[in-house]
Amino acid sequence: MPEAVVEIKGLTKDFKTLRAVDDVSFCIYPGEILGLLGPNGAGKTTIIHMILGLTTPTSGEIRMFGCDLKKTRQACVQNANFSSTYVSMPNSLTVKECLKVFARLYKVKNRNKRITEVLNIFEIEDIQNHMVRTLSSGQQTRLNLAKSLINSPKILLLDEPTASLDPDIADKTRTMLRSITRERNISILYTSHNMKEMEEISDRLIFLHHGKIIAQGKPKEVIKNYRGKNLEEVFLKVAREGHP
Amino acid sequence: MKPHRLGALFMRHLYLYRRSVPRLVEMFYWPLLDLLVWGFITVYLSQFRQTLPGFVTFFIGALILWDILFRSHQGISVSFLEDIWSKNLLNLFASPLSAMEYISALMLVGLFKLVITATVMTLLAWVFYSFNIFLLGFSLIPFALNLIIMGWTIGIITTAIILRFGQEAEVLAWALGFLFMPISAVFYPVSVLPSFLQTLAKAIPASYVFEGMRGILNSGTFSSAQLLRAFGLNALYISLAFLFFRWNFKVVKKKGLLVRIGE
């Protein structure tokens, strides 16, 4: 087994009396796309926020690239990035200006070249001088994804990244994410409520319910083990019955 | 503290102001309005020079100096709100940017904005009312520096409170600075305040600056010991403000409030 890019042990998060994440342990390996699945409030986004150091865990350990996140957060997240449908870019800036700001923030070398590259990857070079507020939600999502690749990260944390994309662009985005994991050995932690998408894109899945891991494995294994026709059926069982 | 990260945030706000006409107007609208109102009051009162003390003519100077403090405060708190309004805060804090770097960058943004506003106000005061703020001489530098630091302190505290209590507290971005105005002796000497407020005023660095300004314009002298006291108080308060922000940032991350305000 290669060394894990992210290693999580006994991660727990309490918000007052609510246990949002309950003793979760898992690893993400180089070049792997790990899907986090679960109904609303299962703890998926909280886990992503804890990995980024945006929320402090109640207990447990997060190691990124072998280092303790608590002690070396700045060095760790230098090689990470994230995109979420619920987080935007400054809407009074142009697409290119946003990318310039984040390229500088991450101290990207050859900034202009890298900006051109990520604009091309997401096919948004034609709108690079458009203000963010004038973009469609699909274009904004692609800008968020372009930002998430600006520093050539080793680990990408994507929280429902295709939620506002039309099927065509969503499919292109998945294909692109697949190809960058293969070509550049990037690891991805991915959440989505689109079960077909999760089945298609994930190398491995983790099913969360009430903050606990209740199932994990390769998508086909999970479906087979829990006697579902597809992932959606397994998901519905989890959401309604609390177990697969 | 990495300069490239401070530079990135500074650039982000520069882009914002470069093409946003409403934001540029806001930078000059209130100062200009204040200058017109107080300027004409001063012109009117100066007709009664025989019965009024000389310091009424110092209103314009007081106004320019107060605006330095207020803009310094707003430079931090309103810039922070810009990141909340654009739902960009999580993108920033998901990067290697630290809380202290973020605040330091906003301090620079505030400084940049106030230099522009104060320059315009100084020019207009000179053109409209022949008031020359540089009559204060070299003392203008420590005066302005004290007001900038006090404005930063209020801005840091405001930002920490908004982080903790969410956008409900955003009114503080404009209001908190004014809370200090009555006891800062901006337009009147500390001696006119009731004794308990005089005690409070002595704990406010800005009160020494405004007393000093009146001293210079009245008699050409001011107490450098008092100015040092203002620097001492400012050093203490801004250190405490940084500690408060740092502690509060930890609490906010622990309670999961950072992601709530950032989304």
XYZ file of C-alpha atoms in Angstrom:
507
model
C 0.000 0.000 0.000
C 1.447 3.458 -0.878
C 1.726 6.070 1.856
C -1.595 7.819 2.405
C -1.962 11.441 1.299
C -4.501 11.994 4.049
C -4.837 9.785 7.082
C -7.715 10.264 9.484
C -7.917 8.486 12.823
C -10.809 8.585 15.286
C -12.090 11.918 14.001
C -14.978 13.240 16.087
C -16.799 16.564 16.038
C -19.412 17.675 18.517
C -21.510 20.799 18.095
C -22.953 21.302 21.572
C -25.077 18.165 22.063
C -24.968 17.055 18.410
C -22.254 14.597 17.365
C -21.739 15.557 13.700
C -18.792 13.222 13.086
C -18.364 10.125 15.207
C -15.027 8.328 15.467
C -14.321 8.302 11.727
C -11.091 6.762 10.396
C -10.011 6.439 6.775
C -7.154 7.139 4.373
C -6.915 8.710 0.934
C -4.189 7.292 -1.291
C -2.277 8.959 -4.154
C -4.272 9.187 -7.363
C -7.435 7.909 -5.711
C -10.911 9.413 -5.928
C -12.666 8.742 -2.653
C -16.399 9.448 -2.594
C -18.066 10.535 0.650
C -21.733 9.618 0.588
C -24.550 10.170 2.977
C -27.829 11.981 3.591
C -27.883 15.657 4.559
C -26.309 16.124 7.968
C -24.301 12.899 7.734
C -21.056 14.791 8.373
C -19.501 14.864 4.868
C -18.926 18.602 4.664
C -17.803 18.807 8.296
C -15.102 16.235 7.524
C -13.904 18.308 4.550
C -13.858 21.448 6.692
C -11.818 19.677 9.367
C -9.304 18.429 6.785
C -8.871 22.021 5.601
C -8.494 23.295 9.167
C -11.637 25.454 8.899
C -13.300 23.612 11.769
C -11.402 22.236 14.743
C -12.072 18.568 15.567
C -13.265 17.683 19.045
C -10.910 14.707 19.015
C -8.989 12.537 16.610
C -6.047 13.044 14.324
C -5.656 14.300 10.760
C -2.350 13.719 8.993
C -1.692 15.213 5.589
C 1.409 14.139 3.627
C 2.541 12.427 6.830
C 2.405 15.618 8.939
C 0.063 16.499 11.775
C -2.407 19.053 10.385
C -2.788 20.685 13.787
C 0.911 21.529 13.926
C 1.717 22.214 10.264
C -1.520 23.419 8.696
C -0.008 26.105 6.457
C 2.527 23.733 4.900
C -0.114 21.013 4.458
C -2.767 23.122 2.741
C -0.169 24.644 0.425
C -0.483 21.361 -1.478
C -4.237 21.057 -1.101
C -7.185 22.955 -2.503
C -10.926 22.902 -2.393
C -14.072 23.781 -4.259
C -17.639 23.933 -3.065
C -20.862 24.905 -4.742
C -21.684 26.930 -1.625
C -18.544 29.065 -1.713
C -18.074 31.732 -4.376
C -15.372 33.888 -5.830
C -15.405 37.704 -5.354
C -18.191 38.779 -7.685
C -16.822 42.224 -8.510
C -13.619 40.792 -9.940
C -13.087 39.273 -13.368
C -12.397 35.562 -13.799
C -8.729 36.247 -14.515
C -8.341 38.630 -11.574
C -9.759 36.000 -9.200
C -7.254 33.464 -10.468
C -4.423 36.003 -10.182
C -5.308 36.643 -6.532
C -5.367 32.940 -5.674
C -2.221 32.221 -7.711
C -0.442 34.823 -5.606
C -1.991 33.509 -2.388
C -0.585 30.037 -3.109
C 2.701 31.495 -4.448
C 2.294 29.785 -7.815
C 5.348 30.001 -10.063
C 4.803 31.168 -13.685
C 1.426 32.539 -12.647
C 0.217 33.680 -16.070
C 1.101 30.353 -17.680
C -0.681 28.422 -14.950
C -3.742 30.665 -15.169
C -3.939 30.038 -18.926
C -3.638 26.298 -18.289
C -6.492 26.106 -15.790
C -8.661 28.376 -17.937
C -8.114 25.948 -20.818
C -8.768 22.845 -18.735
C -12.237 24.122 -17.836
C -12.872 25.807 -21.190
C -13.418 29.251 -19.675
C -10.647 31.149 -21.459
C -13.273 33.054 -23.479
C -14.821 34.508 -20.306
C -11.577 35.347 -18.514
C -12.323 39.092 -18.641
C -15.941 38.729 -17.554
C -16.996 39.816 -14.075
C -17.846 36.895 -11.799
C -21.304 38.324 -11.082
C -22.201 38.068 -14.786
C -21.370 34.347 -14.996
C -23.938 31.580 -15.077
C -23.874 29.181 -12.125
C -22.207 26.581 -14.350
C -19.467 29.022 -15.343
C -18.991 29.980 -11.691
C -18.593 26.326 -10.775
C -15.967 25.902 -13.467
C -14.169 28.993 -12.166
C -14.205 27.483 -8.649
C -12.752 24.279 -10.052
C -10.126 26.235 -12.005
C -9.172 27.981 -8.757
C -8.934 24.628 -7.014
C -6.261 23.503 -9.504
C -4.303 26.772 -9.566
C -1.604 25.530 -7.155
C -1.318 22.060 -8.779
C -2.519 20.437 -5.536
C -1.788 16.875 -4.500
C -5.143 16.591 -2.779
C -8.406 18.149 -3.892
C -11.437 18.402 -1.630
C -14.573 18.821 -3.709
C -17.886 19.436 -1.981
C -20.702 18.799 -4.470
C -18.677 20.361 -7.285
C -21.088 19.511 -10.094
C -24.320 20.440 -8.285
C -25.087 23.378 -10.560
C -23.717 22.031 -13.840
C -25.788 20.839 -16.783
C -25.330 17.143 -17.650
C -22.945 17.903 -20.506
C -20.569 20.095 -18.490
C -20.931 17.805 -15.446
C -19.865 14.858 -17.600
C -16.927 16.832 -19.030
C -15.923 17.847 -15.501
C -15.950 14.237 -14.292
C -13.914 13.139 -17.299
C -11.442 15.937 -16.657
C -11.170 15.080 -12.949
C -10.600 11.451 -13.845
C -7.870 12.356 -16.297
C -6.032 14.707 -13.919
C -5.987 12.066 -11.192
C -4.421 9.638 -13.677
C -2.003 12.075 -15.301
C -0.904 14.023 -12.226
C -1.558 11.512 -9.497
C -3.879 13.928 -7.661
C -6.072 12.481 -4.926
C -9.647 13.665 -4.634
C -12.122 13.572 -1.779
C -15.495 14.024 -3.440
C -19.022 14.543 -2.139
C -22.164 14.554 -4.239
C -25.825 13.681 -3.978
C -25.767 12.385 -7.534
C -25.449 8.618 -7.004
C -24.800 7.854 -10.654
C -21.952 10.319 -10.612
C -20.510 8.833 -7.417
C -20.733 5.336 -8.846
C -18.987 6.471 -12.002
C -16.219 8.637 -10.602
C -15.238 7.067 -7.265
C -12.533 4.452 -6.883
C -13.779 3.875 -3.367
C -16.797 4.992 -1.381
C -17.448 5.780 2.253
C -21.056 5.794 3.420
C -21.762 8.079 6.360
C -24.877 8.185 8.492
C -25.287 10.322 11.605
C -21.545 10.982 11.479
C -20.519 7.308 11.471
C -19.039 5.217 8.680
C -21.568 2.497 8.016
C -20.172 1.063 4.788
C -17.123 1.405 2.611
C -15.507 -0.205 -0.398
C -15.439 -0.040 -4.176
C -18.780 1.145 -5.615
C -19.630 -2.273 -7.108
C -18.702 -4.035 -3.873
C -20.893 -1.724 -1.811
C -23.851 -2.270 -4.141
C -23.288 -6.049 -4.163
C -22.702 -6.356 -0.392
C -25.862 -4.468 0.386
C -27.982 -6.192 -2.257
C -28.929 -3.086 -4.165
C -29.530 -2.698 -7.861
C -27.498 0.458 -7.859
C -25.982 3.014 -5.509
C -29.153 5.062 -5.387
C -31.075 2.136 -3.933
C -28.402 1.583 -1.292
C -28.437 5.302 -0.506
C -32.224 5.333 -0.073
C -32.020 2.418 2.362
C -29.389 4.295 4.363
C -31.340 7.529 4.393
C -34.656 5.903 5.341
C -33.664 2.947 7.465
C -30.315 4.084 8.829
C -28.460 1.051 7.457
C -27.722 -0.380 4.018
C 3.734 36.297 7.908
C 4.330 35.919 4.156
C 4.395 39.086 1.996
C 2.966 37.272 -1.054
C -0.184 36.387 0.865
C -0.590 39.962 2.152
C 0.013 41.142 -1.424
C -2.653 38.777 -2.780
C -5.316 40.123 -0.451
C -4.263 43.702 -1.031
C -4.539 43.093 -4.782
C -7.994 41.545 -4.330
C -9.273 44.763 -2.709
C -7.451 46.984 -5.170
C -9.220 45.209 -8.051
C -12.483 45.713 -6.226
C -12.078 49.468 -5.798
C -10.463 50.064 -9.163
C -13.657 49.624 -11.082
C -16.443 49.899 -8.525
C -17.882 53.393 -8.834
C -20.240 53.004 -5.804
C -17.300 51.974 -3.599
C -15.185 54.881 -4.821
C -18.081 57.275 -4.241
C -18.528 55.866 -0.722
C -14.860 56.584 -0.013
C -15.356 60.277 -0.745
C -19.079 60.919 -0.247
C -19.260 61.076 3.568
C -15.950 62.859 4.076
C -16.965 65.453 1.497
C -20.387 65.900 3.071
C -18.840 66.282 6.538
C -16.349 68.769 5.206
C -19.050 70.876 3.595
C -21.339 70.920 6.655
C -18.632 71.514 9.268
C -16.755 73.867 6.969
C -19.748 76.139 6.535
C -20.529 75.987 10.269
C -16.958 77.111 10.901
C -17.286 79.936 8.382
C -20.551 81.011 10.020
C -19.167 80.857 13.584
C -16.038 82.739 12.621
C -18.258 85.809 12.063
C -18.696 85.914 15.857
C -15.002 85.730 16.576
C -15.207 88.424 19.286
C -17.582 86.412 21.427
C -16.467 82.873 20.611
C -13.183 81.231 21.480
C -10.707 80.767 18.635
C -10.860 77.025 18.538
C -14.138 76.914 16.612
C -12.005 77.417 13.528
C -10.332 74.119 14.297
C -13.395 72.054 13.479
C -12.086 71.304 10.015
C -8.772 70.007 11.375
C -10.637 67.880 13.901
C -12.842 66.554 11.149
C -9.912 65.523 8.951
C -8.170 63.825 11.881
C -11.351 62.048 12.999
C -11.815 60.768 9.472
C -8.330 59.229 9.648
C -9.441 57.173 12.655
C -12.819 56.303 11.160
C -11.414 55.257 7.751
C -8.722 53.208 9.423
C -11.447 51.356 11.367
C -13.656 50.927 8.300
C -10.731 49.833 6.150
C -10.607 46.640 8.188
C -14.235 46.008 9.051
C -15.826 46.852 5.675
C -13.131 44.962 3.742
C -13.907 41.949 5.926
C -17.611 42.340 5.147
C -16.770 42.418 1.418
C -15.356 38.888 1.804
C -18.470 37.745 3.658
C -20.846 39.328 1.144
C -19.050 37.695 -1.780
C -19.034 34.307 0.043
C -15.307 34.125 -0.518
C -14.122 33.803 3.066
C -13.783 30.006 2.995
C -11.749 30.079 -0.204
C -9.326 32.389 1.575
C -9.120 30.477 4.839
C -8.878 27.120 3.048
C -5.594 28.434 1.626
C -2.393 28.723 3.710
C -3.492 32.228 4.752
C -3.399 32.641 8.529
C -5.825 34.734 10.557
C -3.044 37.175 11.467
C -2.011 37.540 7.822
C -5.624 38.209 6.902
C -5.982 40.970 9.492
C -2.602 42.472 8.576
C -3.618 42.603 4.905
C -6.845 44.374 5.831
C -4.833 46.875 7.883
C -2.820 47.667 4.761
C -5.993 48.015 2.696
C -7.362 50.404 5.339
C -4.148 52.443 5.311
C -4.240 52.716 1.532
C -7.858 53.872 1.503
C -7.392 56.428 4.241
C -4.299 57.943 2.606
C -6.383 58.601 -0.509
C -9.388 59.943 1.421
C -7.290 62.114 3.758
C -5.342 63.561 0.822
C -8.543 64.535 -0.968
C -10.052 66.022 2.220
C -6.884 67.984 2.970
C -6.867 69.418 -0.540
C -10.558 70.324 -0.422
C -10.206 71.948 3.024
C -7.418 74.073 1.651
C -9.301 74.982 -1.547
C -12.698 75.695 0.087
C -11.724 77.157 3.458
C -8.006 77.964 3.187
C -7.472 75.552 6.067
C -3.991 74.091 6.053
C -3.721 70.898 8.113
C 0.067 71.104 7.742
C -0.004 73.985 10.224
C 0.282 71.144 12.697
C 3.819 70.626 11.376
C 5.698 67.433 12.067
C 3.372 66.642 14.955
C 0.846 65.680 12.283
C 2.769 62.427 11.752
C 2.523 61.075 15.345
C -1.044 62.399 15.584
C -2.109 60.561 12.435
C -0.198 57.440 13.440
C -1.999 57.305 16.778
C -5.379 57.683 15.111
C -4.562 55.005 12.518
C -3.543 52.547 15.237
C -6.669 53.274 17.259
C -8.789 52.814 14.107
C -7.078 49.484 13.429
C -7.757 48.398 17.002
C -11.472 49.152 16.677
C -11.513 47.430 13.262
C -9.889 44.265 14.602
C -12.336 44.085 17.509
C -15.292 44.704 15.157
C -14.115 41.926 12.827
C -13.734 39.503 15.719
C -17.268 40.281 16.933
C -18.774 39.851 13.440
C -16.950 36.520 13.069
C -18.428 35.366 16.351
C -21.974 36.706 16.047
C -22.427 36.683 12.289
C -23.850 39.265 9.960
C -26.322 40.455 12.607
C -23.365 42.295 14.097
C -22.295 43.900 10.837
C -23.761 47.272 11.808
C -20.733 47.541 14.130
C -18.555 47.968 11.042
C -19.899 51.516 10.850
C -21.087 52.181 14.385
C -18.361 51.074 16.788
C -15.958 53.876 15.875
C -18.597 56.509 16.707
C -18.962 55.047 20.204
C -15.569 56.570 20.994
C -16.317 59.959 19.455
C -17.938 61.651 22.497
C -15.036 60.752 24.778
C -12.310 61.387 22.214
C -12.723 65.156 22.604
C -12.844 65.590 18.851
C -14.630 68.951 18.723
C -14.359 70.082 22.357
C -11.767 69.823 25.130
C -11.801 66.960 27.637
C -12.444 69.515 30.393
C -16.075 70.027 29.281
C -16.894 66.376 29.972
C -18.390 65.276 33.322
C -15.677 63.997 35.633
C -16.428 60.269 35.118
C -16.244 60.732 31.343
C -12.999 62.686 31.745
C -11.557 59.597 33.431
C -12.720 57.479 30.505
C -11.359 59.995 27.991
C -7.921 59.672 29.584
C -7.970 56.013 28.586
C -8.712 56.885 24.941
C -5.591 57.563 22.824
C -7.505 59.786 20.380
C -8.366 62.293 23.140
C -4.658 63.148 23.524
C -4.359 63.686 19.781
C -7.292 66.092 19.601
C -6.157 67.945 22.729
C -2.702 68.156 21.164
C -4.111 69.486 17.899
C -5.994 72.239 19.716
C -2.890 73.033 21.744
C -0.797 73.520 18.611
C -3.370 75.602 16.765
C -4.034 77.712 19.888
C -0.600 78.250 21.343
C 1.793 76.404 19.051
C 2.679 73.852 21.750
C 1.566 70.417 22.866
C 2.651 67.985 25.526
C 4.893 65.293 24.067
C 4.474 63.322 27.320
C 0.744 63.148 26.602
C 1.446 61.971 23.075
C 3.740 59.255 24.410
C 0.947 58.223 26.727
C -1.329 57.915 23.683
C 1.264 55.705 21.951
C 1.555 53.577 25.079
C -2.198 53.117 25.312
C -2.396 52.317 21.606
C 0.368 49.735 21.865
C -1.471 48.081 24.743
C -4.884 48.140 23.045
C -3.757 46.870 19.655
C -1.837 44.026 21.315
C -4.974 43.109 23.260
C -7.076 43.396 20.073
C -4.751 40.971 18.251
C -4.928 38.538 21.175
C -8.725 38.856 21.255
C -8.977 38.219 17.506
C -6.640 35.233 17.700
C -8.520 33.707 20.630
C -11.859 34.427 18.993
C -10.733 32.845 15.684
C -9.928 29.656 17.572
C -13.340 29.687 19.265
C -15.092 30.336 15.951
C -13.330 27.356 14.327
C -14.155 25.184 17.304
C -17.836 26.105 17.175
C -17.977 25.678 13.385
C -18.984 29.332 12.956
C -16.309 30.195 10.396
C -17.862 27.927 7.786
C -21.335 29.186 8.632
C -20.397 32.826 8.072
C -18.315 31.920 5.018
C -21.049 30.114 3.072
